[in-house]
mmCIF file of C-alpha atoms in Angstrom:
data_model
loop_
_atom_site.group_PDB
_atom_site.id
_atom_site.type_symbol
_atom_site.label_atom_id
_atom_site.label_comp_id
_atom_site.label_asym_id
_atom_site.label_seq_id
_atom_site.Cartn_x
_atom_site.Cartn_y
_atom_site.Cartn_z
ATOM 1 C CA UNK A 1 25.135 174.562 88.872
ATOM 2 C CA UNK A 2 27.007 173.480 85.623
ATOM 3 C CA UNK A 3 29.095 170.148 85.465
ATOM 4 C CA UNK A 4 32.666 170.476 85.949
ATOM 5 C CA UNK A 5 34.734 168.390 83.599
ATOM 6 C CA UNK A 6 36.688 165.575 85.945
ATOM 7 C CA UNK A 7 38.821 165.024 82.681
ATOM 8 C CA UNK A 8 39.701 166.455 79.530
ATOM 9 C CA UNK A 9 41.766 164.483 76.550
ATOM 10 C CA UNK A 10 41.041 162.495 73.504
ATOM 11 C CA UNK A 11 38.744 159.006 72.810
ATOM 12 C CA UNK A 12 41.009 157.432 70.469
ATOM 13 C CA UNK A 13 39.993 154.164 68.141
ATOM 14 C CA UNK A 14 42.348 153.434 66.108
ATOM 15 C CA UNK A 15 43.473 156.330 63.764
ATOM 16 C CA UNK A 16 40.960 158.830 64.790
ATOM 17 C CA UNK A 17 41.205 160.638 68.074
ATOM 18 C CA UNK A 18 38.029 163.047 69.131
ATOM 19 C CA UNK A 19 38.815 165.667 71.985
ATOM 20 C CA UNK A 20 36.300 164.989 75.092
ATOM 21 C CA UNK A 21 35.198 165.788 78.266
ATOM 22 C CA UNK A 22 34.561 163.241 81.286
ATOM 23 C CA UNK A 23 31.971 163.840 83.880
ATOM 24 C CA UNK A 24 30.564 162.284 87.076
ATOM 25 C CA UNK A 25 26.921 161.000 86.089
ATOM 26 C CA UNK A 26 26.047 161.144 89.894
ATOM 27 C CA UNK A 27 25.459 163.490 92.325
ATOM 28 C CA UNK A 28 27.166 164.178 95.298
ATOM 29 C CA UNK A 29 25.617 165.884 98.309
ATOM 30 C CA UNK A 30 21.947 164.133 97.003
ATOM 31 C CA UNK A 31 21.769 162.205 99.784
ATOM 32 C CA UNK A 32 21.488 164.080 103.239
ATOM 33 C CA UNK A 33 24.761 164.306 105.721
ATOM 34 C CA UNK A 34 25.453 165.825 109.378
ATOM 35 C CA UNK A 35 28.220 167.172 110.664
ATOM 36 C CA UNK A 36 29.346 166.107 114.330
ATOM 37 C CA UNK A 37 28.405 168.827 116.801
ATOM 38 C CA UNK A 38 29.783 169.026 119.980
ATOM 39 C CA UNK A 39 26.336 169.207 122.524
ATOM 40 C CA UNK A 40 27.399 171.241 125.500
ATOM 41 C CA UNK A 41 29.960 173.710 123.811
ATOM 42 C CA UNK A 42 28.196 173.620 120.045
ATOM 43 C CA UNK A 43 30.943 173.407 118.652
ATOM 44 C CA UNK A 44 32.036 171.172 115.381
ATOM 45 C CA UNK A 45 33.724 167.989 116.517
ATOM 46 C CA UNK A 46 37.543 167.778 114.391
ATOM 47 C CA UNK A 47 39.357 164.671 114.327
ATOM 48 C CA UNK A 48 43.275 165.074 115.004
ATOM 49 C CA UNK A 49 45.921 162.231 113.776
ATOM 50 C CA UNK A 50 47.475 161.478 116.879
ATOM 51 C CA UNK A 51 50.744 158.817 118.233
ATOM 52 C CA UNK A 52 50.129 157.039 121.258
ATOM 53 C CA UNK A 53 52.867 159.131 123.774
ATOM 54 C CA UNK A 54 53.165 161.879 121.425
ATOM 55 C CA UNK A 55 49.593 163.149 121.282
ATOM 56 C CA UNK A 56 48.568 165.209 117.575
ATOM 57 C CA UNK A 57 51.140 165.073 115.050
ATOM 58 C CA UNK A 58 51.511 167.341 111.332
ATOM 59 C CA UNK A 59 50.722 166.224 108.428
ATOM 60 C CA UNK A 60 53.698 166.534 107.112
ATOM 61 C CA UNK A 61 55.485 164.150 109.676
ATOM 62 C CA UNK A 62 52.891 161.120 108.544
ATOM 63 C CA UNK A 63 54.817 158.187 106.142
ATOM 64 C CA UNK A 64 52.693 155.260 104.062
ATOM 65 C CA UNK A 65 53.325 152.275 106.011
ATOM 66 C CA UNK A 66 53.173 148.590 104.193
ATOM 67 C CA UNK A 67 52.130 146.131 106.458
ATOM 68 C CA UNK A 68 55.004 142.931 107.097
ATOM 69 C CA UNK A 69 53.062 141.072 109.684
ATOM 70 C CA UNK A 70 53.021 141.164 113.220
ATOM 71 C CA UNK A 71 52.641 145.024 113.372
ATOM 72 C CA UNK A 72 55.679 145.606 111.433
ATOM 73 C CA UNK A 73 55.486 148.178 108.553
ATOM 74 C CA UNK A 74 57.601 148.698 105.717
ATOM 75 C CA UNK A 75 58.188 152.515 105.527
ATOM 76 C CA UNK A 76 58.093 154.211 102.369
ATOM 77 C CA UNK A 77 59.283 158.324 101.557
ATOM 78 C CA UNK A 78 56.406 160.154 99.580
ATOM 79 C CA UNK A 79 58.912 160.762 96.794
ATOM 80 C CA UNK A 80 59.410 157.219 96.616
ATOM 81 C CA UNK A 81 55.880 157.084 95.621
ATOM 82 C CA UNK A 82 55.398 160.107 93.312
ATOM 83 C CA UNK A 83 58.614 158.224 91.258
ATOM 84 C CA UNK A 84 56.707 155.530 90.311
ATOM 85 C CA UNK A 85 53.398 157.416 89.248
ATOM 86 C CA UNK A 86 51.711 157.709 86.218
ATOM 87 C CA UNK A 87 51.799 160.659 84.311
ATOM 88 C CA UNK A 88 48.428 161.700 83.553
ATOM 89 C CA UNK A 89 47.774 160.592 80.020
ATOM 90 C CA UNK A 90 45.591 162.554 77.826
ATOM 91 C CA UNK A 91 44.744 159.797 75.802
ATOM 92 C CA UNK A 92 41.985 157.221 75.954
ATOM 93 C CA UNK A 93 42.125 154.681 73.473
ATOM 94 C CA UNK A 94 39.591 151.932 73.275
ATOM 95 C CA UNK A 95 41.608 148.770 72.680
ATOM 96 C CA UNK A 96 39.156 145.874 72.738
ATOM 97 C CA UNK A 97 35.861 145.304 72.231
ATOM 98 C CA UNK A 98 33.295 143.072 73.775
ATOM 99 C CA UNK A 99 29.362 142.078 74.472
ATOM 100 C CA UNK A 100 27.935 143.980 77.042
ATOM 101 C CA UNK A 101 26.962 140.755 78.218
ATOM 102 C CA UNK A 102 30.594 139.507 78.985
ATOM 103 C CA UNK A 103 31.083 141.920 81.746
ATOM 104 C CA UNK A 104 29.927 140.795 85.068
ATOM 105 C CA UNK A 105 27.593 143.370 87.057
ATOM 106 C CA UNK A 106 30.173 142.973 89.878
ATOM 107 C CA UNK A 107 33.080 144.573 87.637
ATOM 108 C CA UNK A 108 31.067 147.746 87.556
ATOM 109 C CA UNK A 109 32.416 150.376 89.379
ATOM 110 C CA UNK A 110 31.359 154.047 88.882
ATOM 111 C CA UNK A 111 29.263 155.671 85.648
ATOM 112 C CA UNK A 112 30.484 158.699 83.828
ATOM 113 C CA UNK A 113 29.251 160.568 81.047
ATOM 114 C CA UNK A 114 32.069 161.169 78.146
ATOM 115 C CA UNK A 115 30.785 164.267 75.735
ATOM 116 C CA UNK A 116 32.774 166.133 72.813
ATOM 117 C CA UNK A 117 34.611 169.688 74.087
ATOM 118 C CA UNK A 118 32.978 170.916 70.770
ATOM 119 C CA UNK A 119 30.913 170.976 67.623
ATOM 120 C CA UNK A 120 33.711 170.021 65.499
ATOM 121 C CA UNK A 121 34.008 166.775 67.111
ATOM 122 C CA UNK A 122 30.580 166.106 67.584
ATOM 123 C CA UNK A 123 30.959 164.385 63.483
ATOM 124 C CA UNK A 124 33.523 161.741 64.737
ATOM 125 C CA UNK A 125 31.867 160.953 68.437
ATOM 126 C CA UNK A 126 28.648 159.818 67.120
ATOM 127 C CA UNK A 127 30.202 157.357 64.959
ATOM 128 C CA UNK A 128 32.006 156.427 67.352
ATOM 129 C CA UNK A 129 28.650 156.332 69.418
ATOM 130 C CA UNK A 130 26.636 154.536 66.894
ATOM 131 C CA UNK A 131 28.795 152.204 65.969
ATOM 132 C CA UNK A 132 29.080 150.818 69.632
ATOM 133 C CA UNK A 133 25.771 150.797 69.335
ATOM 134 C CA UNK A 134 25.183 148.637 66.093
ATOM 135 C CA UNK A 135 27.441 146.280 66.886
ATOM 136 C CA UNK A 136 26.407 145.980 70.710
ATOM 137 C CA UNK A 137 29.876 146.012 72.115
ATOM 138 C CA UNK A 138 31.266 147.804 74.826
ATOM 139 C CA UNK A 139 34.561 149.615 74.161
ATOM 140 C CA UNK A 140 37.288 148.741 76.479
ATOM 141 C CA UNK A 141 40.497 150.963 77.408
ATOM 142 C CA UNK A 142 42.649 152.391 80.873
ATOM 143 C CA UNK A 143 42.577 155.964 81.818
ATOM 144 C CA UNK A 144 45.353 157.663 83.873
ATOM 145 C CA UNK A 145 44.087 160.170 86.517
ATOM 146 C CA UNK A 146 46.700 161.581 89.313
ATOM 147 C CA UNK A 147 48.816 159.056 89.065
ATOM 148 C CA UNK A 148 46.545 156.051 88.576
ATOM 149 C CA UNK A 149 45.671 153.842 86.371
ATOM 150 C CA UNK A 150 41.914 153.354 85.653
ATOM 151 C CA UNK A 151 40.270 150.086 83.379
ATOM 152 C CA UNK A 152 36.811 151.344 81.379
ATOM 153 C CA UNK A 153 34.142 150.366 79.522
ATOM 154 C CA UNK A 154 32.240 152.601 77.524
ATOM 155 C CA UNK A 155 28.709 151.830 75.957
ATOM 156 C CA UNK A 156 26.113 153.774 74.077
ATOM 157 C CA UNK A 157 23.966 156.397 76.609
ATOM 158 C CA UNK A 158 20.980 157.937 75.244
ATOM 159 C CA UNK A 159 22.449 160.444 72.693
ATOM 160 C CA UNK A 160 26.174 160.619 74.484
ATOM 161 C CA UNK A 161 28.487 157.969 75.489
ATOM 162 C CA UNK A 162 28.851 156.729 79.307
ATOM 163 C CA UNK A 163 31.678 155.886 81.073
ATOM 164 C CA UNK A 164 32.287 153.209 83.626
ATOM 165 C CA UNK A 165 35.306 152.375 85.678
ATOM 166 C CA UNK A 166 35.874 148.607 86.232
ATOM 167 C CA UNK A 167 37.604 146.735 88.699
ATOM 168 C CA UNK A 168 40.388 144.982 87.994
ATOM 169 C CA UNK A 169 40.829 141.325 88.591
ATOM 170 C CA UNK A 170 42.739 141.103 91.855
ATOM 171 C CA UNK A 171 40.235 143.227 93.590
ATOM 172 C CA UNK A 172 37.281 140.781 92.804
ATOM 173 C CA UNK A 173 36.423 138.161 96.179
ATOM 174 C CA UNK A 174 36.238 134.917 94.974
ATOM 175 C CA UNK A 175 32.287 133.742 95.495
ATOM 176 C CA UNK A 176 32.978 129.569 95.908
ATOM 177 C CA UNK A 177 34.117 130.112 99.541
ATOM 178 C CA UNK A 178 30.733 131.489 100.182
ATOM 179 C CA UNK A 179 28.836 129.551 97.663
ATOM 180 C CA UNK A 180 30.030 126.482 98.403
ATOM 181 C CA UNK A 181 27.668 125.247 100.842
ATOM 182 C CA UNK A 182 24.533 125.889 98.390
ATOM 183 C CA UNK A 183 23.461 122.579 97.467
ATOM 184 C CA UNK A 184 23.738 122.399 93.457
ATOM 185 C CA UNK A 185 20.150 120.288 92.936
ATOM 186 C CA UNK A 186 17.324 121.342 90.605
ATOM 187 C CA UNK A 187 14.526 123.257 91.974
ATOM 188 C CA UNK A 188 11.343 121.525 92.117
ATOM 189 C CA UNK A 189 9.431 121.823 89.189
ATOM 190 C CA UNK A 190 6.252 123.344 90.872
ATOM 191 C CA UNK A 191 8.130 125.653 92.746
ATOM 192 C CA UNK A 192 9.931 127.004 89.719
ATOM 193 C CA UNK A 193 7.093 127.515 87.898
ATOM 194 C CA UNK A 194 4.907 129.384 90.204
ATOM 195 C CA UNK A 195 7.802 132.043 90.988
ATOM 196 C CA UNK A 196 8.177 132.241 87.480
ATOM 197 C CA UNK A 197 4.767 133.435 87.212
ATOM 198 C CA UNK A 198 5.895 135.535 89.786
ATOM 199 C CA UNK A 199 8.145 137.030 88.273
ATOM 200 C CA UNK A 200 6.556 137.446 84.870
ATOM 201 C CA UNK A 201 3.968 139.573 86.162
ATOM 202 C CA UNK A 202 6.265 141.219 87.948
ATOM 203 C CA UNK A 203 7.841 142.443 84.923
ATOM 204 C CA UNK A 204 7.728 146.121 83.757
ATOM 205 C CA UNK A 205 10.649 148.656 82.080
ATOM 206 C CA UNK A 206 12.985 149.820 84.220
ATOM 207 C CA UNK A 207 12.079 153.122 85.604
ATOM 208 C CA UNK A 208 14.526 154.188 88.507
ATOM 209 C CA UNK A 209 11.973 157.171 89.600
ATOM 210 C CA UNK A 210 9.534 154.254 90.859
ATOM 211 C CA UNK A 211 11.490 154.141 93.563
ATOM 212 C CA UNK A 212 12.046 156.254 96.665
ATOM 213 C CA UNK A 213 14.672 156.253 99.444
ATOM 214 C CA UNK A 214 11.927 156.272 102.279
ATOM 215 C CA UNK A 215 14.393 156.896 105.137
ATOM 216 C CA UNK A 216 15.726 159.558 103.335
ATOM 217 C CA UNK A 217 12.202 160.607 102.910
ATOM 218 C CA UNK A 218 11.400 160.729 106.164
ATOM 219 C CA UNK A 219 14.685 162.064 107.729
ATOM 220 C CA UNK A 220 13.976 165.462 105.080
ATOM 221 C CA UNK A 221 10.607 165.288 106.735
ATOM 222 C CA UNK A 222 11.755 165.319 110.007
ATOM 223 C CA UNK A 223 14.508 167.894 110.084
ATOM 224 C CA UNK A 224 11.727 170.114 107.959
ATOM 225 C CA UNK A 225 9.530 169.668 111.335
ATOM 226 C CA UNK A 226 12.308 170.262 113.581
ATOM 227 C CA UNK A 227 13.156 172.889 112.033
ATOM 228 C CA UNK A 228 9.784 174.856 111.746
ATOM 229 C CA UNK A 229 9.823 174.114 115.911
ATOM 230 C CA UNK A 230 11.138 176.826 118.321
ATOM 231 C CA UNK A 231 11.704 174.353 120.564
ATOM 232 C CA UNK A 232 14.278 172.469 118.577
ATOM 233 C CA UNK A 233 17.909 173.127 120.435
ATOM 234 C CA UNK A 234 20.059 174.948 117.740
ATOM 235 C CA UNK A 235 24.270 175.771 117.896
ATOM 236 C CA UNK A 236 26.008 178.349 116.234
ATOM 237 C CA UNK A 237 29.615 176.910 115.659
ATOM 238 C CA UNK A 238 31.393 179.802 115.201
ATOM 239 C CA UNK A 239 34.693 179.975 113.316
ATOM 240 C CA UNK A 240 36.981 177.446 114.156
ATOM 241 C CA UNK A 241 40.497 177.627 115.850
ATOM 242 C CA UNK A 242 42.218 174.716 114.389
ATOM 243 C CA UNK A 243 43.135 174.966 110.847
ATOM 244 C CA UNK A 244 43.145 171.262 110.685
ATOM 245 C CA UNK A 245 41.410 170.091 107.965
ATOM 246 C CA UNK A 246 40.405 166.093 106.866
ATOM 247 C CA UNK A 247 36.895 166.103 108.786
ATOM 248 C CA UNK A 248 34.837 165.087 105.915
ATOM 249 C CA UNK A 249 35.065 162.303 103.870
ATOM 250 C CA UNK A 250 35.780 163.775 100.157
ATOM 251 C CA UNK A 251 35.009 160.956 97.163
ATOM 252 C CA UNK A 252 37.247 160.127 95.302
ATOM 253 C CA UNK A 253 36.535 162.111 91.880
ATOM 254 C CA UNK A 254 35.923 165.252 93.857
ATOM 255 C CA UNK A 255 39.919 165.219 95.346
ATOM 256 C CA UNK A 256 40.759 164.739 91.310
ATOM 257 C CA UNK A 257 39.066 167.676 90.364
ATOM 258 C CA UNK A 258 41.356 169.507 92.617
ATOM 259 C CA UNK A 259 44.102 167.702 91.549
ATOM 260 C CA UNK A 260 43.036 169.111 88.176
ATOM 261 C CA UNK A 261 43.415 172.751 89.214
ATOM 262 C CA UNK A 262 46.861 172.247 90.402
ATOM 263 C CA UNK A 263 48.151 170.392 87.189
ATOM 264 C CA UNK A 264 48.899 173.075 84.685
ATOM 265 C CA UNK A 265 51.334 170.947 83.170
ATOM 266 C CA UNK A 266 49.631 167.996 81.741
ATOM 267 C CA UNK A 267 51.223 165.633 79.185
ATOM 268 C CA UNK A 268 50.585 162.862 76.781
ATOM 269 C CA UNK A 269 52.439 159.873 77.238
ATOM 270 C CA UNK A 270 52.837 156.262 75.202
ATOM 271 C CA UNK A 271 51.109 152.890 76.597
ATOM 272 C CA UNK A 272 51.231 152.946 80.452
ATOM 273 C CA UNK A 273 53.866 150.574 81.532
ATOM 274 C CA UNK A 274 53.340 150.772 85.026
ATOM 275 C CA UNK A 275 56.841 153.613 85.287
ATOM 276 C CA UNK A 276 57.110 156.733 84.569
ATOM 277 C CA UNK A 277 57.064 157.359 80.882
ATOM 278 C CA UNK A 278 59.136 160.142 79.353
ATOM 279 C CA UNK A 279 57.365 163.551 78.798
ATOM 280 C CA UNK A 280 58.712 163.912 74.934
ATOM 281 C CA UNK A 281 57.292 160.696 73.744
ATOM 282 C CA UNK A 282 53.415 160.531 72.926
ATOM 283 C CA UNK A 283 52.072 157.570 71.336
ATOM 284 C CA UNK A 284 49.117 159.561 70.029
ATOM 285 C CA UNK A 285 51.241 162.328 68.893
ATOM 286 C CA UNK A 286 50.552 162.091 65.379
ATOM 287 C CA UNK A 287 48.104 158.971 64.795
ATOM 288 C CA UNK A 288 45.200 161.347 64.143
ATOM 289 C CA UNK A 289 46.271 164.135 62.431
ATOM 290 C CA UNK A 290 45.064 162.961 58.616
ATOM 291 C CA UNK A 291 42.021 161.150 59.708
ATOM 292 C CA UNK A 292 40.890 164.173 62.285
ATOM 293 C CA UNK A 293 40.784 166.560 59.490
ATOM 294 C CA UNK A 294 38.128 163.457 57.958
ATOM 295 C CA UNK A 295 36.294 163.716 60.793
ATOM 296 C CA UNK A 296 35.679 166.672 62.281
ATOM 297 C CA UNK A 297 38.490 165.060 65.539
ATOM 298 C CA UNK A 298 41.087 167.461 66.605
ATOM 299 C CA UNK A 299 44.543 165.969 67.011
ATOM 300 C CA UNK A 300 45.203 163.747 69.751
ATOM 301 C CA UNK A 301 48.311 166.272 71.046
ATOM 302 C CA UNK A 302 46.353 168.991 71.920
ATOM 303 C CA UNK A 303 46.245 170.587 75.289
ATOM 304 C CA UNK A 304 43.056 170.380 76.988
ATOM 305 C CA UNK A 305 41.688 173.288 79.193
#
């Protein structure tokens, strides 16, 4: 099955903006998953949003609720919300550059694989490519997606560029509280230098197909028994009655590509500002249009698919 663009815009740096494509560099559905099956009836198992007294409630009657303190909750209206969104940018510039090194493993969020919509900007992506890669730096930018507001790093990936989302500051736990208790005393000299050895023989390229998920392994090995058995009990669930929905849990980047469908009004807008910026402005409106020509980049105002 063919990749489905999550996001479609421009890679700016500097004067030069090059029309791209975002896509998830992992698989959903690799892993296996069950659905909750009712055993006497068969049937799936639904969950319903309920009030205690009132019993299942619509969607539709459901506010976001900001926790006070002693189960009070600040109620806020959904248009309150939607007023203070983003407005899905179709511009990501790369604004600061740093050693790959600098970044902390922690900060690492999720990889995605940034590719030119075309041949014409295939000329000014593998600069952009190669140069990352020359200087060993990491590219640094924000990326607005339904309404939020993403931080990035992007790095050199084989012959292509990858993508990964960061998190920000605030949502990093501080590690002293736990820490703390670790004596900070040298490690005795022996010691060290027999796990070194360790560790040195230990050593090898990274090759992630060396490994295997074994229970995964063996639960594909298991339901491929069960279901070669006659005797395995089966259930055919039927169509459902409720039309209530919300019984999986959908990631994240598979909601936005629905969100995607929907939008058929995207714009550009200036530096994010944390309100709503003004649909006629575009800070990348005409920053690319002499050097794009250069280039083989497509100006950064164009409408992507």
């Amino acid at each position: 099955m063919a990749s489905r663009a999550i996001w479609k815009g421009q890679l700016r740096l500097s004067l030069v903006s090059i029309p791209v494509e975002i896509h998830s560099a992992t698989k959903s559905g690799a892993r296996l998953s069950f659905r909750q099956i009712h055993g006497p009836s068969g049937k799936r198992v639904h969950y319903e949003k309920t009030v205690p007294g009132i019993g299942p409630i619509d969607a539709d009657e459901i506010l976001k609720g900001y926790e006070l303190g002693d189960d009070e909750y600040l109620l806020l209206e959904p248009e309150e919300i939607d007023a203070i969104k983003l407005e899905t940018k179709k511009t990501l510039e790369l604004v600061q550059f740093v050693d790959a090194s600098e970044i902390p493993p922690l900060y690492y969020d999720r990889p995605y694989y940034v590719v030119p919509t075309d041949d014409l900007a295939q000329d000014a992506y593998r600069v952009v490519r190669d140069a990352l890669r020359q200087s060993k730096k990491v590219g640094l930018g924000q990326l607005v997606m339904r309404g939020k507001e993403y931080l990035c790093a992007l790095r050199p990936c084989g012959d292509g560029i990858l993508l990964e989302t960061l998190h920000y500051a605030d949502e990093i736990r501080e590690a002293d509280p736990l820490f703390s208790d670790i004596e900070d005393e040298t490690a005795d000299k022996e010691l060290l230098e027999v796990a070194t050895q360790l560790i040195d023989r230990k050593t090898d390229s990274f090759d992630a197909s060396a490994f295997t998920d074994h229970y995964d392994a063996a639960l594909r090995d298991l339901i491929d028994r069960k279901r070669k058995s006659k005797k395995t009990p089966r259930a055919k669930a039927g169509e459902d009655d409720s039309s209530r929905g919300g019984d999986n849990v959908v990631d994240l980047m598979s909601a936005l590509q629905d969100s995607l469908k929907a939008d058929g009004s995207d714009k550009s807008g200036g530096k994010s500002t944390g309100r709503k910026s003004s649909s006629k402005t575009s800070g990348a409106k005409s920053s690319g249009s002499k050097s794009s020509k250069s280039s083989g980049a497509k100006s950064s105002t164009k409408k992507s698919a």
